[in-house]
PDB file of C-alpha atoms in Angstrom:
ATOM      1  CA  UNK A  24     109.240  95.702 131.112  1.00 31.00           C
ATOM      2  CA  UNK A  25     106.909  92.924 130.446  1.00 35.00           C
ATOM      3  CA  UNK A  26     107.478  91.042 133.748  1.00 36.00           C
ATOM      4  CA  UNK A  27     105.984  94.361 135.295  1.00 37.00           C
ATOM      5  CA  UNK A  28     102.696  94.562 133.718  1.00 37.00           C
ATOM      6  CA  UNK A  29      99.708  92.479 135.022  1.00 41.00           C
ATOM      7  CA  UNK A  30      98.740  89.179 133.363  1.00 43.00           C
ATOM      8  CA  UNK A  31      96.748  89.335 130.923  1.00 42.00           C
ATOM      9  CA  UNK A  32      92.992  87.408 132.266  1.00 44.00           C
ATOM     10  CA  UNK A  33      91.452  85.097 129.751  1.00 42.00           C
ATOM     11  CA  UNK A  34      89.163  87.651 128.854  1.00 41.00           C
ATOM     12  CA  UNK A  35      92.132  90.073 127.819  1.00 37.00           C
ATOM     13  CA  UNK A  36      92.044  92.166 130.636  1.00 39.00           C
ATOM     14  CA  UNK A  37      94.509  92.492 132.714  1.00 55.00           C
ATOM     15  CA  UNK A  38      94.467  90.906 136.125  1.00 72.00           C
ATOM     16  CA  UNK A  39      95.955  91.340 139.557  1.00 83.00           C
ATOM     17  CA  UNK A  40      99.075  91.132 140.434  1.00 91.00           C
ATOM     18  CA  UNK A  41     100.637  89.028 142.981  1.00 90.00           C
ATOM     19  CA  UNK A  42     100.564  91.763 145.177  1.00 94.00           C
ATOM     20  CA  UNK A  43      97.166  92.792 145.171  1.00 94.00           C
ATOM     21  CA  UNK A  44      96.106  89.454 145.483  1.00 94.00           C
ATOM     22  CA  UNK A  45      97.799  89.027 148.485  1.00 95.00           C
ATOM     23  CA  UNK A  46      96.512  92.568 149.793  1.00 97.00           C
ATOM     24  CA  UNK A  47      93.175  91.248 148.794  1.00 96.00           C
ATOM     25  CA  UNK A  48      93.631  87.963 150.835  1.00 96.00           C
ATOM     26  CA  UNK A  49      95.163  90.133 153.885  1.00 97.00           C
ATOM     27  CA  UNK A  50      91.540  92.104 153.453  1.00 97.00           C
ATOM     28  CA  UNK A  51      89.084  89.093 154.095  1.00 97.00           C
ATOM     29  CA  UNK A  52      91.682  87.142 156.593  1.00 97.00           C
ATOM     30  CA  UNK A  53      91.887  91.069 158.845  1.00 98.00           C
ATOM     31  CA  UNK A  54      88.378  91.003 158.935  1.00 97.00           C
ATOM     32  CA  UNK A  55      87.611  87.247 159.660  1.00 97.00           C
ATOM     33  CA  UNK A  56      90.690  87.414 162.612  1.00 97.00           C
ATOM     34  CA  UNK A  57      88.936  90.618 164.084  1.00 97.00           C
ATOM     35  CA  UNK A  58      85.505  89.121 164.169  1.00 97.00           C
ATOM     36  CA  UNK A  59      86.687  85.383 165.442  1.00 97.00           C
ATOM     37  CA  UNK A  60      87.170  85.505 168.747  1.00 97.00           C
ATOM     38  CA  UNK A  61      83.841  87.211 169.364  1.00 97.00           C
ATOM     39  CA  UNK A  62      82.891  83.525 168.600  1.00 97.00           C
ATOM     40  CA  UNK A  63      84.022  83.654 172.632  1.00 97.00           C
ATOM     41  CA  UNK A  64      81.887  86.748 173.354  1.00 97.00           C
ATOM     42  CA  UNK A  65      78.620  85.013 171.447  1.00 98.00           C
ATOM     43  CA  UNK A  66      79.380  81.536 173.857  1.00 97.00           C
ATOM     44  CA  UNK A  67      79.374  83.806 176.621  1.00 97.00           C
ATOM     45  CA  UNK A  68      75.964  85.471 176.084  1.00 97.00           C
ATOM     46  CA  UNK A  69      73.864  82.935 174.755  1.00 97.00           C
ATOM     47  CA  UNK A  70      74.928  80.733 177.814  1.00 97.00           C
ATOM     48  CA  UNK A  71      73.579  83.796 179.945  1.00 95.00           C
ATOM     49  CA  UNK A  72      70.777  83.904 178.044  1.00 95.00           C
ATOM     50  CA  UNK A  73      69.621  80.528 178.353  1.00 94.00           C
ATOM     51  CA  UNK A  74      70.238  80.724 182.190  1.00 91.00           C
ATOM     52  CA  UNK A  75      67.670  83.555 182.329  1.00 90.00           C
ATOM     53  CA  UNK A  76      65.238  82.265 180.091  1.00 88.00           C
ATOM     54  CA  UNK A  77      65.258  79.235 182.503  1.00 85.00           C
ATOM     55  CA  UNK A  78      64.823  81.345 184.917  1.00 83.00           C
ATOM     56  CA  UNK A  79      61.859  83.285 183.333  1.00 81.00           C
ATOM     57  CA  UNK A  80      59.935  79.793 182.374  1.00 78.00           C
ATOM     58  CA  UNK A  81      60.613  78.989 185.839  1.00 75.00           C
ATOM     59  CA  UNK A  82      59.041  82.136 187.763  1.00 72.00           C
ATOM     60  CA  UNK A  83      56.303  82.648 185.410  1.00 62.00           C
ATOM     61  CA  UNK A  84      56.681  85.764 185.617  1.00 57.00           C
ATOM     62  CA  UNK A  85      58.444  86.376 182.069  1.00 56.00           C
ATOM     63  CA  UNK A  86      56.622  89.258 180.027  1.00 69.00           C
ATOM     64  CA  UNK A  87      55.880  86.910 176.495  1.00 75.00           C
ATOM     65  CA  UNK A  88      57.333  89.875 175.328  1.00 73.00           C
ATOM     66  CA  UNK A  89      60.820  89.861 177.521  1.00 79.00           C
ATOM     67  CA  UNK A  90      60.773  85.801 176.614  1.00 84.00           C
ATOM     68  CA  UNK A  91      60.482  86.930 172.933  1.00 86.00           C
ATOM     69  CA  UNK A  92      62.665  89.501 172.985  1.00 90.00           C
ATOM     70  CA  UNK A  93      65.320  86.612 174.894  1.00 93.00           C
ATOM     71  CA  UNK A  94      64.169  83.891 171.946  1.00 94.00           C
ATOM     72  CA  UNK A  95      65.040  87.003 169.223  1.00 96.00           C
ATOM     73  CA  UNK A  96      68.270  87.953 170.853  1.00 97.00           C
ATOM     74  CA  UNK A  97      69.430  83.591 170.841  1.00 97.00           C
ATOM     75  CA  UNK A  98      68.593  83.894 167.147  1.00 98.00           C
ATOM     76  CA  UNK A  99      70.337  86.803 166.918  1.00 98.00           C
ATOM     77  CA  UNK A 100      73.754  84.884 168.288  1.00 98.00           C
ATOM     78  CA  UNK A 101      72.890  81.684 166.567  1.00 98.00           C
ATOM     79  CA  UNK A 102      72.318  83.550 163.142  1.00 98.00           C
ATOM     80  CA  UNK A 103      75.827  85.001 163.600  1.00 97.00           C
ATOM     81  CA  UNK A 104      77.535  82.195 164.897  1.00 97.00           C
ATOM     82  CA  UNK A 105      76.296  79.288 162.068  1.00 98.00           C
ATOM     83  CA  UNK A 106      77.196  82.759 159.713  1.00 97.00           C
ATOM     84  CA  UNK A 107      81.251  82.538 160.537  1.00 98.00           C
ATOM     85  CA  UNK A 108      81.259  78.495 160.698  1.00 97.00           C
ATOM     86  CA  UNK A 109      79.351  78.485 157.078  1.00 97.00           C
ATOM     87  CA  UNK A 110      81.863  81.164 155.356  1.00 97.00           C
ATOM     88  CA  UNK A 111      84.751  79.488 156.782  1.00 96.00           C
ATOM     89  CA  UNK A 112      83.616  76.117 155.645  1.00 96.00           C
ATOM     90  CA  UNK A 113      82.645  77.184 152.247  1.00 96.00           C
ATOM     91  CA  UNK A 114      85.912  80.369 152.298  1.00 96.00           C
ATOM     92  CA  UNK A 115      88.301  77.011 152.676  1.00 92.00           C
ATOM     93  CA  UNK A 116      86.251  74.979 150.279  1.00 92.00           C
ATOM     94  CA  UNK A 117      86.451  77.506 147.109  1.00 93.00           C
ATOM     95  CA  UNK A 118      89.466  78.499 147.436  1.00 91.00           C
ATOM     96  CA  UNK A 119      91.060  74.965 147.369  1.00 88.00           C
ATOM     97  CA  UNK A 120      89.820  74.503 143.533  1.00 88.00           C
ATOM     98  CA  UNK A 121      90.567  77.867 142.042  1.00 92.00           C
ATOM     99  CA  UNK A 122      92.637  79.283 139.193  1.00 90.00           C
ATOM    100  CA  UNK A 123      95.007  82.002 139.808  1.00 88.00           C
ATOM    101  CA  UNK A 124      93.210  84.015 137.062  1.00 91.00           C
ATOM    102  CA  UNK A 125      89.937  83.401 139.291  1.00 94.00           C
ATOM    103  CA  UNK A 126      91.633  84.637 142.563  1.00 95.00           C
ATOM    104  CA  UNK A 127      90.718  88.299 141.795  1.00 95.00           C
ATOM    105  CA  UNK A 128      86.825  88.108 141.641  1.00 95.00           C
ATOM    106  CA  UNK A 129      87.034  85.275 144.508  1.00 96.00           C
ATOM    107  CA  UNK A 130      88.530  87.904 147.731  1.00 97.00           C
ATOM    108  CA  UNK A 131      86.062  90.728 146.265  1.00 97.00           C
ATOM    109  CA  UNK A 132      83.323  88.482 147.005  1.00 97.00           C
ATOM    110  CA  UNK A 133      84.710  87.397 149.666  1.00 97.00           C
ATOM    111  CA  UNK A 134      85.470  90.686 151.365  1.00 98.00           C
ATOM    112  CA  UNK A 135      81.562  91.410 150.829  1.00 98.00           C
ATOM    113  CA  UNK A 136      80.951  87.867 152.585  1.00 98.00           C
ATOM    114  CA  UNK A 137      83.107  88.110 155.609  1.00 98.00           C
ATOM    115  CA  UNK A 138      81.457  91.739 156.307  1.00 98.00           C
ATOM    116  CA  UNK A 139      77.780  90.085 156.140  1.00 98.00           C
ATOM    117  CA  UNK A 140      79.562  87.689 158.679  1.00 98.00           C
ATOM    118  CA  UNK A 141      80.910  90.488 161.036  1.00 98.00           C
ATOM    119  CA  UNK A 142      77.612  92.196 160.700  1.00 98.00           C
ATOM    120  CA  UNK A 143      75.597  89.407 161.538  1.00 98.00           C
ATOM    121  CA  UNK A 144      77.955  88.406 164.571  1.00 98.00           C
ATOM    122  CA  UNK A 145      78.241  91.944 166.044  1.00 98.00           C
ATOM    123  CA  UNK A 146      74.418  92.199 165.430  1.00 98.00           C
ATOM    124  CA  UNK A 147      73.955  89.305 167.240  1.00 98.00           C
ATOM    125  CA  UNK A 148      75.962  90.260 170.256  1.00 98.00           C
ATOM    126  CA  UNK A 149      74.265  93.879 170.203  1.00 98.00           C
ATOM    127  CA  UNK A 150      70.949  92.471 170.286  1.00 97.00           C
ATOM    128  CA  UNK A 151      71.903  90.071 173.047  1.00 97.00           C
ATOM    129  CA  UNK A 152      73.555  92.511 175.296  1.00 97.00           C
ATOM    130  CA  UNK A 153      70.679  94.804 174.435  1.00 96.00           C
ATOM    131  CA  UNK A 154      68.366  92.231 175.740  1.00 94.00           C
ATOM    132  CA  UNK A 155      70.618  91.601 179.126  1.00 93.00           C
ATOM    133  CA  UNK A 156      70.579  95.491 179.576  1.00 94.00           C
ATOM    134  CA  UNK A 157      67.260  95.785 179.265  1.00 91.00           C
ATOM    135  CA  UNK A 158      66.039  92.635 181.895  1.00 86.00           C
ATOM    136  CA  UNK A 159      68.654  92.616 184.798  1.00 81.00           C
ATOM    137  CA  UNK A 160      69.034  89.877 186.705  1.00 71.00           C
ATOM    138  CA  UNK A 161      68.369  90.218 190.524  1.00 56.00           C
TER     139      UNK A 161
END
């Protein structure tokens, strides 16, 4: 019977098991492996967006609102794209010098890290399609 309850933490509560830990882990990987290849998707648009703010500087005839609305939307991808290079850098990082007993608390952050990453990456690509949508090319 002992070998089925949880280890005890260092602060005498009991922590995960093996188990959840690895459901835990399965949680942040699922929703950095849905978001990732979007990295392709946010190549994509801020390569067409930097082809039609070329294209805006060169006509002149850019609104400063459509240009800043084009220079919001880049941000946009940028913010999103530096946001899933950082967490990976740092997910990688942390993880390497942990305790088992620190595990736990480490994929609860974590799963409220990746999301901010997924948020900001879909935001990005919303705001950038959005953007496209909204100034056709001719």
């Amino acid at each position: 019977m002992i070998a089925c309850k949880p280890a005890a933490s260092s602060d005498g509560t009991a922590g995960a098991s093996k188990e959840q830990l690895d459901q835990l882990e399965q949680q942040v990987m699922a929703i950095h492996d849905e978001v990732m290849p979007k990295m392709n998707d946010i190549g994509h648009l801020t390569a067409q967006l930097k082809r039609m703010k070329i294209k805006l500087e060169e006509k002149e005839a850019g609104s400063d609102a459509a240009i800043s609305g084009l220079n919001a939307a880049m941000e946009a991808l940028k913010k999103g794209e530096d946001s899933m290079w950082d967490w990976m850098k740092a997910y990688g990082d942390a993880k390497s010098g942990l305790q088992p007993a620190q595990l736990e608390a480490f994929y609860k952050q974590e799963l409220i890290k990746v999301q901010q990453v997924k948020d900001d990456m879909l935001g990005g690509i919303k705001k950038a399609q959005d953007w496209l949508a909204a100034n056709p090319t001719e």
